[in-house]
PDB file of C-alpha atoms in Angstrom:
ATOM      1  CA  MET A   1      -5.073 -42.311  71.932  1.00 41.00           C
ATOM      2  CA  ASN A   2      -5.514 -38.807  70.923  1.00 40.00           C
ATOM      3  CA  ALA A   3      -5.231 -37.648  67.400  1.00 37.00           C
ATOM      4  CA  LYS A   4      -1.426 -36.479  67.979  1.00 45.00           C
ATOM      5  CA  SER A   5      -0.771 -40.431  68.711  1.00 45.00           C
ATOM      6  CA  ALA A   6      -2.309 -41.548  65.537  1.00 44.00           C
ATOM      7  CA  ALA A   7       0.110 -43.397  63.293  1.00 47.00           C
ATOM      8  CA  THR A   8       1.558 -41.358  60.426  1.00 50.00           C
ATOM      9  CA  ASP A   9       4.522 -42.240  58.360  1.00 70.00           C
ATOM     10  CA  ARG A  10       6.668 -45.375  58.536  1.00 88.00           C
ATOM     11  CA  TRP A  11       9.012 -46.000  61.739  1.00 92.00           C
ATOM     12  CA  TYR A  12      12.510 -45.633  59.578  1.00 91.00           C
ATOM     13  CA  GLN A  13      11.132 -42.177  58.241  1.00 91.00           C
ATOM     14  CA  ALA A  14      10.441 -41.351  61.894  1.00 91.00           C
ATOM     15  CA  LEU A  15      13.411 -42.724  63.602  1.00 90.00           C
ATOM     16  CA  ALA A  16      15.540 -40.732  61.125  1.00 87.00           C
ATOM     17  CA  GLU A  17      13.630 -37.413  61.775  1.00 86.00           C
ATOM     18  CA  ALA A  18      13.624 -38.219  65.748  1.00 85.00           C
ATOM     19  CA  GLN A  19      17.196 -38.858  65.541  1.00 80.00           C
ATOM     20  CA  ALA A  20      17.848 -35.606  63.752  1.00 74.00           C
ATOM     21  CA  ALA A  21      16.133 -33.479  65.850  1.00 73.00           C
ATOM     22  CA  LEU A  22      17.482 -35.099  69.121  1.00 73.00           C
ATOM     23  CA  THR A  23      13.999 -35.570  70.414  1.00 81.00           C
ATOM     24  CA  ALA A  24      13.102 -38.543  72.841  1.00 86.00           C
ATOM     25  CA  HIS A  25      12.142 -41.458  71.205  1.00 93.00           C
ATOM     26  CA  ALA A  26      12.061 -45.576  71.611  1.00 95.00           C
ATOM     27  CA  LEU A  27      11.996 -47.924  68.995  1.00 96.00           C
ATOM     28  CA  ALA A  28       9.866 -51.168  69.627  1.00 94.00           C
ATOM     29  CA  THR A  29      10.314 -54.291  68.026  1.00 94.00           C
ATOM     30  CA  VAL A  30       8.758 -57.552  68.166  1.00 91.00           C
ATOM     31  CA  VAL A  31      11.403 -60.002  68.776  1.00 90.00           C
ATOM     32  CA  THR A  32       9.590 -63.416  69.423  1.00 88.00           C
ATOM     33  CA  VAL A  33       6.168 -64.673  69.009  1.00 86.00           C
ATOM     34  CA  ALA A  34       4.961 -67.731  70.456  1.00 82.00           C
ATOM     35  CA  GLY A  35       1.285 -68.795  69.570  1.00 71.00           C
ATOM     36  CA  SER A  36      -1.008 -66.033  67.850  1.00 72.00           C
ATOM     37  CA  ALA A  37      -0.230 -62.658  68.097  1.00 71.00           C
ATOM     38  CA  PRO A  38      -1.410 -59.516  66.237  1.00 74.00           C
ATOM     39  CA  ARG A  39       1.907 -58.909  64.131  1.00 76.00           C
ATOM     40  CA  GLY A  40       5.081 -61.191  63.650  1.00 82.00           C
ATOM     41  CA  ALA A  41       8.390 -60.964  64.832  1.00 86.00           C
ATOM     42  CA  GLY A  42      10.236 -58.050  63.231  1.00 89.00           C
ATOM     43  CA  SER A  43       7.157 -55.804  63.625  1.00 91.00           C
ATOM     44  CA  LYS A  44       8.505 -52.037  64.742  1.00 93.00           C
ATOM     45  CA  MET A  45       6.881 -48.804  65.987  1.00 94.00           C
ATOM     46  CA  LEU A  46       8.722 -45.551  66.597  1.00 95.00           C
ATOM     47  CA  ILE A  47       7.123 -43.856  69.807  1.00 95.00           C
ATOM     48  CA  THR A  48       7.715 -40.389  70.879  1.00 92.00           C
ATOM     49  CA  PRO A  49       6.390 -38.619  74.038  1.00 89.00           C
ATOM     50  CA  ASP A  50       3.299 -37.267  71.340  1.00 88.00           C
ATOM     51  CA  THR A  51       3.087 -39.558  68.516  1.00 92.00           C
ATOM     52  CA  LEU A  52       3.012 -43.097  67.114  1.00 92.00           C
ATOM     53  CA  HIS A  53       4.501 -44.175  63.866  1.00 94.00           C
ATOM     54  CA  ASP A  54       3.764 -47.538  62.251  1.00 92.00           C
ATOM     55  CA  SER A  55       2.177 -50.386  64.777  1.00 89.00           C
ATOM     56  CA  LEU A  56       2.425 -53.509  66.470  1.00 86.00           C
ATOM     57  CA  GLY A  57      -0.918 -54.565  65.805  1.00 81.00           C
ATOM     58  CA  GLY A  58      -2.774 -52.443  68.274  1.00 76.00           C
ATOM     59  CA  GLY A  59      -4.825 -53.506  71.039  1.00 79.00           C
ATOM     60  CA  ARG A  60      -4.064 -53.876  74.627  1.00 82.00           C
ATOM     61  CA  LEU A  61      -0.440 -55.391  73.787  1.00 83.00           C
ATOM     62  CA  GLU A  62       0.296 -52.018  71.737  1.00 86.00           C
ATOM     63  CA  GLN A  63      -0.768 -49.720  74.474  1.00 88.00           C
ATOM     64  CA  LEU A  64       0.981 -51.731  77.154  1.00 89.00           C
ATOM     65  CA  VAL A  65       4.283 -51.022  75.153  1.00 91.00           C
ATOM     66  CA  VAL A  66       3.832 -47.266  74.248  1.00 93.00           C
ATOM     67  CA  GLU A  67       2.827 -46.642  77.930  1.00 92.00           C
ATOM     68  CA  ARG A  68       5.956 -48.502  79.192  1.00 90.00           C
ATOM     69  CA  ALA A  69       8.206 -46.826  76.644  1.00 93.00           C
ATOM     70  CA  ARG A  70       6.798 -43.341  77.192  1.00 92.00           C
ATOM     71  CA  GLU A  71       7.072 -43.630  81.118  1.00 89.00           C
ATOM     72  CA  MET A  72      10.843 -44.535  80.681  1.00 87.00           C
ATOM     73  CA  LEU A  73      11.448 -41.544  78.463  1.00 85.00           C
ATOM     74  CA  ALA A  74       9.880 -39.071  80.684  1.00 80.00           C
ATOM     75  CA  ARG A  75      12.364 -40.470  83.281  1.00 76.00           C
ATOM     76  CA  GLY A  76      15.307 -39.766  80.801  1.00 72.00           C
ATOM     77  CA  GLN A  77      16.213 -43.056  80.948  1.00 79.00           C
ATOM     78  CA  SER A  78      18.165 -44.683  78.177  1.00 79.00           C
ATOM     79  CA  GLY A  79      19.532 -48.470  77.067  1.00 85.00           C
ATOM     80  CA  CYS A  80      17.118 -51.427  76.130  1.00 91.00           C
ATOM     81  CA  LEU A  81      14.287 -53.094  77.656  1.00 89.00           C
ATOM     82  CA  LEU A  82      12.891 -56.725  76.895  1.00 91.00           C
ATOM     83  CA  GLU A  83       9.366 -56.735  77.786  1.00 87.00           C
ATOM     84  CA  GLU A  84       7.735 -60.418  77.972  1.00 86.00           C
ATOM     85  CA  ILE A  85       3.646 -60.168  77.279  1.00 82.00           C
ATOM     86  CA  ALA A  86       1.268 -62.903  77.569  1.00 78.00           C
ATOM     87  CA  LEU A  87      -1.326 -61.683  75.134  1.00 66.00           C
ATOM     88  CA  GLY A  88      -4.056 -63.277  77.572  1.00 58.00           C
ATOM     89  CA  GLN A  89      -2.857 -62.778  81.105  1.00 56.00           C
ATOM     90  CA  HIS A  90      -1.629 -59.310  80.713  1.00 51.00           C
ATOM     91  CA  ALA A  91      -3.275 -57.965  77.480  1.00 49.00           C
ATOM     92  CA  GLN A  92      -6.457 -59.540  77.611  1.00 49.00           C
ATOM     93  CA  GLN A  93      -6.447 -60.259  74.166  1.00 54.00           C
ATOM     94  CA  CYS A  94      -8.125 -63.324  72.806  1.00 51.00           C
ATOM     95  CA  CYS A  95      -5.364 -64.664  70.540  1.00 54.00           C
ATOM     96  CA  GLY A  96      -3.570 -65.767  73.334  1.00 60.00           C
ATOM     97  CA  GLY A  97       0.050 -66.051  72.515  1.00 73.00           C
ATOM     98  CA  HIS A  98       3.261 -64.964  73.986  1.00 81.00           C
ATOM     99  CA  VAL A  99       5.530 -62.070  72.790  1.00 84.00           C
ATOM    100  CA  GLN A 100       8.550 -60.529  73.432  1.00 88.00           C
ATOM    101  CA  VAL A 101       8.973 -56.828  72.420  1.00 91.00           C
ATOM    102  CA  LEU A 102      12.564 -54.948  72.713  1.00 94.00           C
ATOM    103  CA  ILE A 103      12.137 -51.283  73.304  1.00 94.00           C
ATOM    104  CA  GLU A 104      15.418 -49.044  72.710  1.00 94.00           C
ATOM    105  CA  LEU A 105      15.268 -46.153  74.473  1.00 91.00           C
ATOM    106  CA  TYR A 106      16.708 -42.735  73.051  1.00 87.00           C
ATOM    107  CA  PRO A 107      15.655 -39.778  75.606  1.00 81.00           C
ATOM    108  CA  ALA A 108      16.171 -36.237  74.294  1.00 74.00           C
ATOM    109  CA  LEU A 109      19.989 -35.537  74.949  1.00 70.00           C
ATOM    110  CA  ALA A 110      20.713 -32.517  73.205  1.00 77.00           C
ATOM    111  CA  PRO A 111      23.736 -30.994  74.837  1.00 88.00           C
ATOM    112  CA  ARG A 112      23.363 -27.646  76.053  1.00 91.00           C
ATOM    113  CA  LEU A 113      25.794 -24.430  75.851  1.00 96.00           C
ATOM    114  CA  ALA A 114      25.812 -21.263  77.680  1.00 96.00           C
ATOM    115  CA  LEU A 115      28.151 -19.018  75.786  1.00 98.00           C
ATOM    116  CA  PHE A 116      29.147 -15.540  77.120  1.00 97.00           C
ATOM    117  CA  GLY A 117      30.644 -13.572  74.222  1.00 97.00           C
ATOM    118  CA  ALA A 118      29.278 -12.719  70.461  1.00 97.00           C
ATOM    119  CA  GLY A 119      32.756 -11.880  69.670  1.00 96.00           C
ATOM    120  CA  HIS A 120      34.517 -13.329  66.883  1.00 96.00           C
ATOM    121  CA  VAL A 121      35.541 -16.699  68.752  1.00 97.00           C
ATOM    122  CA  GLY A 122      31.963 -16.986  69.904  1.00 97.00           C
ATOM    123  CA  GLN A 123      30.545 -16.711  66.539  1.00 97.00           C
ATOM    124  CA  ALA A 124      33.115 -19.381  65.281  1.00 97.00           C
ATOM    125  CA  ILE A 125      32.017 -21.751  68.004  1.00 97.00           C
ATOM    126  CA  VAL A 126      28.431 -21.263  67.281  1.00 97.00           C
ATOM    127  CA  THR A 127      28.949 -21.865  63.664  1.00 96.00           C
ATOM    128  CA  LEU A 128      30.815 -25.334  64.313  1.00 96.00           C
ATOM    129  CA  LEU A 129      28.365 -26.421  67.215  1.00 95.00           C
ATOM    130  CA  ALA A 130      24.746 -25.385  66.277  1.00 93.00           C
ATOM    131  CA  PRO A 131      24.807 -28.010  63.164  1.00 91.00           C
ATOM    132  CA  LEU A 132      25.802 -30.895  65.602  1.00 89.00           C
ATOM    133  CA  GLY A 133      22.408 -30.334  67.122  1.00 82.00           C
ATOM    134  CA  TRP A 134      23.727 -28.476  70.399  1.00 90.00           C
ATOM    135  CA  GLN A 135      21.215 -25.898  72.134  1.00 89.00           C
ATOM    136  CA  ILE A 136      23.018 -22.488  72.728  1.00 94.00           C
ATOM    137  CA  ASP A 137      21.880 -20.111  75.155  1.00 94.00           C
ATOM    138  CA  TRP A 138      24.122 -17.004  73.669  1.00 96.00           C
ATOM    139  CA  ARG A 139      24.675 -14.041  75.850  1.00 96.00           C
ATOM    140  CA  ASP A 140      26.357 -10.889  75.407  1.00 96.00           C
ATOM    141  CA  SER A 141      26.172  -7.365  77.106  1.00 95.00           C
ATOM    142  CA  ARG A 142      26.028  -5.742  74.008  1.00 96.00           C
ATOM    143  CA  PRO A 143      22.495  -6.033  72.061  1.00 95.00           C
ATOM    144  CA  GLU A 144      24.225  -4.874  68.890  1.00 96.00           C
ATOM    145  CA  GLN A 145      26.762  -7.100  68.776  1.00 94.00           C
ATOM    146  CA  LEU A 146      24.383  -9.934  69.625  1.00 94.00           C
ATOM    147  CA  THR A 147      21.944  -8.977  66.901  1.00 93.00           C
ATOM    148  CA  ALA A 148      24.231  -8.640  64.178  1.00 94.00           C
ATOM    149  CA  ALA A 149      25.958 -12.211  64.960  1.00 94.00           C
ATOM    150  CA  THR A 150      25.053 -14.883  62.508  1.00 92.00           C
ATOM    151  CA  THR A 151      23.898 -18.206  62.790  1.00 92.00           C
ATOM    152  CA  PRO A 152      24.091 -21.376  60.591  1.00 92.00           C
ATOM    153  CA  ALA A 153      21.082 -21.695  58.018  1.00 91.00           C
ATOM    154  CA  GLY A 154      18.953 -24.207  59.681  1.00 86.00           C
ATOM    155  CA  CYS A 155      20.220 -23.797  63.020  1.00 88.00           C
ATOM    156  CA  GLU A 156      17.998 -20.697  63.859  1.00 87.00           C
ATOM    157  CA  GLY A 157      15.621 -22.713  66.361  1.00 84.00           C
ATOM    158  CA  ARG A 158      18.586 -24.286  68.369  1.00 86.00           C
ATOM    159  CA  VAL A 159      20.162 -20.699  69.174  1.00 93.00           C
ATOM    160  CA  GLU A 160      18.647 -18.487  71.950  1.00 92.00           C
ATOM    161  CA  ARG A 161      19.855 -14.889  72.115  1.00 94.00           C
ATOM    162  CA  GLN A 162      19.712 -12.559  75.222  1.00 93.00           C
ATOM    163  CA  ALA A 163      21.302  -9.325  76.094  1.00 94.00           C
ATOM    164  CA  PHE A 164      22.913  -9.982  79.423  1.00 94.00           C
ATOM    165  CA  ASN A 165      25.566  -7.739  81.536  1.00 93.00           C
ATOM    166  CA  ILE A 166      26.465  -9.152  84.671  1.00 93.00           C
ATOM    167  CA  LEU A 167      27.889  -5.982  85.961  1.00 91.00           C
ATOM    168  CA  THR A 168      24.643  -4.217  86.112  1.00 89.00           C
ATOM    169  CA  TYR A 169      23.103  -7.325  87.319  1.00 82.00           C
ATOM    170  CA  LEU A 170      25.450  -7.390  90.190  1.00 72.00           C
ATOM    171  CA  PRO A 171      23.384  -6.511  93.535  1.00 60.00           C
ATOM    172  CA  THR A 172      25.313  -3.258  94.700  1.00 43.00           C
ATOM    173  CA  ALA A 173      25.502  -5.260  98.443  1.00 36.00           C
ATOM    174  CA  LYS A 174      27.059  -8.154  96.938  1.00 46.00           C
ATOM    175  CA  ALA A 175      30.489  -9.084  95.302  1.00 46.00           C
ATOM    176  CA  ALA A 176      28.310 -11.837  93.175  1.00 45.00           C
ATOM    177  CA  PRO A 177      24.321 -12.351  92.498  1.00 46.00           C
ATOM    178  CA  ALA A 178      22.999 -15.851  93.702  1.00 48.00           C
ATOM    179  CA  SER A 179      24.448 -17.945  91.077  1.00 51.00           C
ATOM    180  CA  GLU A 180      21.183 -19.986  90.556  1.00 52.00           C
ATOM    181  CA  SER A 181      19.401 -16.953  89.523  1.00 61.00           C
ATOM    182  CA  LEU A 182      21.588 -16.466  86.488  1.00 81.00           C
ATOM    183  CA  PRO A 183      20.282 -17.297  82.927  1.00 83.00           C
ATOM    184  CA  VAL A 184      22.226 -20.476  82.641  1.00 90.00           C
ATOM    185  CA  MET A 185      20.153 -23.960  82.634  1.00 87.00           C
ATOM    186  CA  ALA A 186      21.482 -26.972  85.095  1.00 84.00           C
ATOM    187  CA  GLY A 187      23.391 -29.506  83.184  1.00 86.00           C
ATOM    188  CA  SER A 188      24.778 -26.675  80.541  1.00 91.00           C
ATOM    189  CA  HIS A 189      28.300 -26.347  79.644  1.00 96.00           C
ATOM    190  CA  VAL A 190      29.152 -22.903  80.085  1.00 98.00           C
ATOM    191  CA  LEU A 191      31.948 -21.058  78.146  1.00 98.00           C
ATOM    192  CA  VAL A 192      32.977 -17.444  79.239  1.00 98.00           C
ATOM    193  CA  LEU A 193      34.819 -15.103  76.529  1.00 97.00           C
ATOM    194  CA  THR A 194      33.443 -11.813  76.667  1.00 97.00           C
ATOM    195  CA  HIS A 195      35.361  -8.862  75.360  1.00 95.00           C
ATOM    196  CA  ASP A 196      35.882  -7.320  78.950  1.00 95.00           C
ATOM    197  CA  HIS A 197      37.742  -9.050  81.677  1.00 95.00           C
ATOM    198  CA  VAL A 198      35.824  -7.683  84.149  1.00 95.00           C
ATOM    199  CA  GLU A 199      32.999  -9.085  83.003  1.00 95.00           C
ATOM    200  CA  ASP A 200      34.687 -12.586  82.605  1.00 96.00           C
ATOM    201  CA  GLN A 201      35.994 -12.306  86.104  1.00 95.00           C
ATOM    202  CA  ALA A 202      32.178 -11.472  87.477  1.00 94.00           C
ATOM    203  CA  LEU A 203      30.703 -14.395  85.687  1.00 95.00           C
ATOM    204  CA  ILE A 204      33.281 -16.807  86.679  1.00 96.00           C
ATOM    205  CA  ALA A 205      32.738 -15.685  90.135  1.00 94.00           C
ATOM    206  CA  ALA A 206      28.743 -16.232  89.900  1.00 93.00           C
ATOM    207  CA  LEU A 207      29.112 -19.581  88.021  1.00 95.00           C
ATOM    208  CA  ALA A 208      32.058 -21.283  89.899  1.00 95.00           C
ATOM    209  CA  PRO A 209      30.019 -22.208  93.052  1.00 94.00           C
ATOM    210  CA  ARG A 210      27.564 -24.135  90.811  1.00 92.00           C
ATOM    211  CA  ASP A 211      28.151 -27.912  90.888  1.00 91.00           C
ATOM    212  CA  ASP A 212      25.153 -28.527  88.424  1.00 90.00           C
ATOM    213  CA  LEU A 213      27.083 -27.525  85.691  1.00 93.00           C
ATOM    214  CA  ALA A 214      28.351 -30.031  82.836  1.00 93.00           C
ATOM    215  CA  SER A 215      31.790 -27.856  82.650  1.00 96.00           C
ATOM    216  CA  LEU A 216      32.856 -24.180  83.043  1.00 98.00           C
ATOM    217  CA  GLY A 217      35.554 -22.506  80.852  1.00 97.00           C
ATOM    218  CA  LEU A 218      37.346 -19.089  80.506  1.00 98.00           C
ATOM    219  CA  ILE A 219      38.964 -17.829  77.468  1.00 97.00           C
ATOM    220  CA  GLY A 220      42.538 -16.693  78.089  1.00 94.00           C
ATOM    221  CA  SER A 221      46.123 -17.509  78.637  1.00 93.00           C
ATOM    222  CA  SER A 222      47.658 -19.228  81.906  1.00 93.00           C
ATOM    223  CA  SER A 223      49.073 -15.730  82.912  1.00 95.00           C
ATOM    224  CA  LYS A 224      45.356 -14.367  82.670  1.00 95.00           C
ATOM    225  CA  TRP A 225      44.230 -17.316  85.033  1.00 96.00           C
ATOM    226  CA  ALA A 226      46.673 -16.853  87.567  1.00 96.00           C
ATOM    227  CA  ARG A 227      45.569 -13.298  88.260  1.00 95.00           C
ATOM    228  CA  PHE A 228      42.111 -14.541  88.148  1.00 95.00           C
ATOM    229  CA  ARG A 229      42.667 -17.120  90.583  1.00 95.00           C
ATOM    230  CA  GLN A 230      44.495 -15.041  93.026  1.00 95.00           C
ATOM    231  CA  ARG A 231      41.573 -12.701  93.015  1.00 94.00           C
ATOM    232  CA  LEU A 232      38.911 -15.248  93.391  1.00 94.00           C
ATOM    233  CA  ARG A 233      40.447 -16.963  96.366  1.00 93.00           C
ATOM    234  CA  GLY A 234      39.044 -14.592  98.882  1.00 88.00           C
ATOM    235  CA  ASP A 235      35.378 -15.513  97.840  1.00 89.00           C
ATOM    236  CA  LEU A 236      35.489 -18.920  96.630  1.00 94.00           C
ATOM    237  CA  ALA A 237      36.810 -22.169  97.737  1.00 94.00           C
ATOM    238  CA  GLU A 238      39.649 -24.079  96.094  1.00 95.00           C
ATOM    239  CA  HIS A 239      37.211 -26.842  94.729  1.00 95.00           C
ATOM    240  CA  GLN A 240      34.936 -24.346  93.246  1.00 96.00           C
ATOM    241  CA  ILE A 241      38.098 -22.622  91.513  1.00 96.00           C
ATOM    242  CA  ALA A 242      38.913 -26.066  90.378  1.00 96.00           C
ATOM    243  CA  ARG A 243      35.846 -26.390  88.210  1.00 95.00           C
ATOM    244  CA  VAL A 244      37.235 -23.688  85.791  1.00 97.00           C
ATOM    245  CA  ARG A 245      39.280 -24.609  82.731  1.00 97.00           C
ATOM    246  CA  CYS A 246      41.651 -21.960  81.603  1.00 96.00           C
ATOM    247  CA  PRO A 247      43.083 -21.894  79.041  1.00 95.00           C
ATOM    248  CA  ILE A 248      40.358 -23.726  77.032  1.00 96.00           C
ATOM    249  CA  GLY A 249      40.684 -25.776  74.186  1.00 96.00           C
ATOM    250  CA  VAL A 250      42.534 -29.128  73.178  1.00 95.00           C
ATOM    251  CA  PRO A 251      46.178 -28.541  73.280  1.00 92.00           C
ATOM    252  CA  GLY A 252      48.720 -28.705  69.944  1.00 92.00           C
ATOM    253  CA  ILE A 253      46.698 -26.248  67.848  1.00 91.00           C
ATOM    254  CA  PRO A 254      48.868 -23.197  67.638  1.00 87.00           C
ATOM    255  CA  GLY A 255      46.859 -20.583  65.506  1.00 89.00           C
ATOM    256  CA  LYS A 256      45.305 -17.658  66.745  1.00 91.00           C
ATOM    257  CA  ARG A 257      42.809 -17.076  64.748  1.00 96.00           C
ATOM    258  CA  PRO A 258      39.221 -17.297  65.701  1.00 96.00           C
ATOM    259  CA  GLU A 259      38.315 -20.340  63.545  1.00 96.00           C
ATOM    260  CA  GLU A 260      41.483 -21.949  64.908  1.00 96.00           C
ATOM    261  CA  ILE A 261      40.702 -21.375  68.471  1.00 96.00           C
ATOM    262  CA  ALA A 262      37.137 -22.399  68.070  1.00 97.00           C
ATOM    263  CA  ILE A 263      38.152 -25.577  66.641  1.00 97.00           C
ATOM    264  CA  GLY A 264      40.117 -26.327  69.757  1.00 97.00           C
ATOM    265  CA  VAL A 265      37.305 -25.274  72.144  1.00 97.00           C
ATOM    266  CA  VAL A 266      34.512 -27.388  70.117  1.00 97.00           C
ATOM    267  CA  ALA A 267      36.868 -30.654  69.999  1.00 97.00           C
ATOM    268  CA  GLU A 268      37.243 -30.351  73.899  1.00 97.00           C
ATOM    269  CA  LEU A 269      33.656 -29.861  74.597  1.00 96.00           C
ATOM    270  CA  LEU A 270      32.829 -32.460  72.349  1.00 94.00           C
ATOM    271  CA  GLN A 271      35.345 -34.724  74.459  1.00 94.00           C
ATOM    272  CA  ILE A 272      33.714 -33.734  77.802  1.00 94.00           C
ATOM    273  CA  GLU A 273      30.448 -34.415  76.473  1.00 90.00           C
ATOM    274  CA  ALA A 274      31.181 -37.728  74.984  1.00 86.00           C
ATOM    275  CA  ARG A 275      32.957 -38.853  78.506  1.00 88.00           C
ATOM    276  CA  ARG A 276      29.524 -37.437  80.525  1.00 83.00           C
ATOM    277  CA  SER A 277      27.471 -39.540  78.179  1.00 73.00           C
ATOM    278  CA  ASP A 278      29.258 -42.763  78.798  1.00 73.00           C
ATOM    279  CA  GLU A 279      28.926 -42.132  82.502  1.00 75.00           C
ATOM    280  CA  ALA A 280      25.166 -41.576  82.294  1.00 66.00           C
ATOM    281  CA  ALA A 281      25.113 -45.036  80.146  1.00 60.00           C
ATOM    282  CA  LEU A 282      26.812 -46.862  82.780  1.00 64.00           C
ATOM    283  CA  ASN A 283      24.867 -45.217  85.482  1.00 61.00           C
ATOM    284  CA  SER A 284      21.499 -45.929  83.922  1.00 51.00           C
ATOM    285  CA  SER A 285      22.402 -49.265  82.311  1.00 49.00           C
ATOM    286  CA  ASP A 286      21.249 -51.421  85.749  1.00 46.00           C
ATOM    287  CA  LYS A 287      18.045 -48.911  85.667  1.00 46.00           C
ATOM    288  CA  ALA A 288      17.074 -49.800  82.075  1.00 43.00           C
ATOM    289  CA  THR A 289      15.008 -52.909  82.829  1.00 43.00           C
ATOM    290  CA  GLY A 290      13.361 -51.570  85.715  1.00 45.00           C
ATOM    291  CA  HIS A 291      14.663 -54.211  87.884  1.00 41.00           C
ATOM    292  CA  GLY A 292      18.121 -53.475  88.636  1.00 37.00           C
ATOM    293  CA  THR A 293      19.125 -55.957  86.354  1.00 37.00           C
ATOM    294  CA  SER A 294      22.493 -55.636  84.495  1.00 36.00           C
ATOM    295  CA  LEU A 295      22.613 -55.605  80.447  1.00 39.00           C
ATOM    296  CA  ASP A 296      24.784 -57.344  78.291  1.00 39.00           C
ATOM    297  CA  SER A 297      26.770 -56.072  75.405  1.00 37.00           C
ATOM    298  CA  HIS A 298      24.002 -56.170  73.179  1.00 40.00           C
ATOM    299  CA  GLY A 299      21.409 -54.343  75.717  1.00 43.00           C
ATOM    300  CA  LEU A 300      19.677 -57.270  77.091  1.00 44.00           C
ATOM    301  CA  THR A 301      19.330 -58.765  80.302  1.00 45.00           C
ATOM    302  CA  ARG A 302      21.005 -62.120  80.968  1.00 45.00           C
ATOM    303  CA  GLN A 303      17.598 -63.946  80.953  1.00 50.00           C
ATOM    304  CA  GLY A 304      16.344 -62.189  77.791  1.00 49.00           C
ATOM    305  CA  ALA A 305      19.501 -63.281  75.987  1.00 46.00           C
ATOM    306  CA  ARG A 306      19.360 -66.644  76.831  1.00 48.00           C
ATOM    307  CA  GLN A 307      15.641 -67.064  76.036  1.00 50.00           C
ATOM    308  CA  LEU A 308      16.727 -64.938  72.118  1.00 47.00           C
ATOM    309  CA  ARG A 309      19.390 -67.495  71.887  1.00 46.00           C
ATOM    310  CA  ALA A 310      17.110 -70.276  72.670  1.00 51.00           C
ATOM    311  CA  HIS A 311      14.420 -69.409  70.127  1.00 49.00           C
ATOM    312  CA  PHE A 312      16.690 -68.650  67.476  1.00 45.00           C
ATOM    313  CA  ALA A 313      19.478 -71.194  68.052  1.00 46.00           C
ATOM    314  CA  PRO A 314      18.450 -73.835  70.282  1.00 44.00           C
ATOM    315  CA  ASP A 315      21.243 -76.130  69.309  1.00 46.00           C
ATOM    316  CA  ALA A 316      23.614 -73.782  70.235  1.00 38.00           C
ATOM    317  CA  MET A 317      21.923 -73.031  73.599  1.00 37.00           C
ATOM    318  CA  HIS A 318      21.944 -76.294  74.745  1.00 41.00           C
ATOM    319  CA  GLN A 319      25.489 -76.722  74.062  1.00 39.00           C
ATOM    320  CA  THR A 320      25.855 -73.439  76.137  1.00 35.00           C
ATOM    321  CA  GLU A 321      24.124 -74.904  79.102  1.00 37.00           C
ATOM    322  CA  THR A 322      26.066 -77.767  78.922  1.00 36.00           C
ATOM    323  CA  THR A 323      29.302 -76.173  79.016  1.00 34.00           C
ATOM    324  CA  GLN A 324      28.192 -73.764  81.953  1.00 37.00           C
ATOM    325  CA  LYS A 325      27.001 -76.685  84.134  1.00 36.00           C
ATOM    326  CA  ALA A 326      30.649 -78.494  83.124  1.00 36.00           C
ATOM    327  CA  GLU A 327      32.406 -75.419  84.591  1.00 34.00           C
TER     328      GLU A 327
END
């Protein structure tokens, strides 16, 4: 292991830092030990793609756990994995014991927002979202407006600014540029709230065909959207137009001040992102073990949960097995 992988601070310090920064990490915990092993049950290690914090005892056992955790983090997997390791057979360690290691996976899940517009509402949205860990790609056709816009203290690294004018970007021979070439990363939420309705419409026309966006919202009234929708029907399919949310924001907030509008818009984004995260967790739960095995409410495989119950409460386990046979 290289110098970057050397243990530095305690696992709980590293865990707090990794979760605050929303970086990919895994927490490995020795949950059972049979026979001789480098460290006892309860030992923990925090694993990131580049560093290790604390130790499971070193040697081949630790190397196997680290390799497994990093492999799954690289795939973006989340959830829990219970690894069973026979130290003699699998790790070639002379102590010859048997351990179970629970690996809790936390991929880098910082949501990303592509925000077109650095006006009052745009600035209020950044003020609310940046401290929550969101990565924000901030665009505006007015470089001076973008430069003057403020970012919450300590959040500068999460906000990337770029002057961008969709109207000058448009190819002269086409109604809209190739949507994939726009400065919007796949998986991003997108909000369009520029100072110019012409820019708004051009951006929506270019972005609505993309099916790799987390969401697409346009600021404005129902009447504005009705006009836009009628104009877009000549170039876009109905299912593409249906991707656009307009008006944006949760209902029931009557105020029109920028901060009030931003609160409603951010609340809606948080709801959308929460639903996406829940769906992603459900889709990945069967893959978390690497064998397509479903996990229980605690994130364990059925076999792993039964083994843990047998270790910590053998009498209760015996009663459970008797009940299952009777059923």
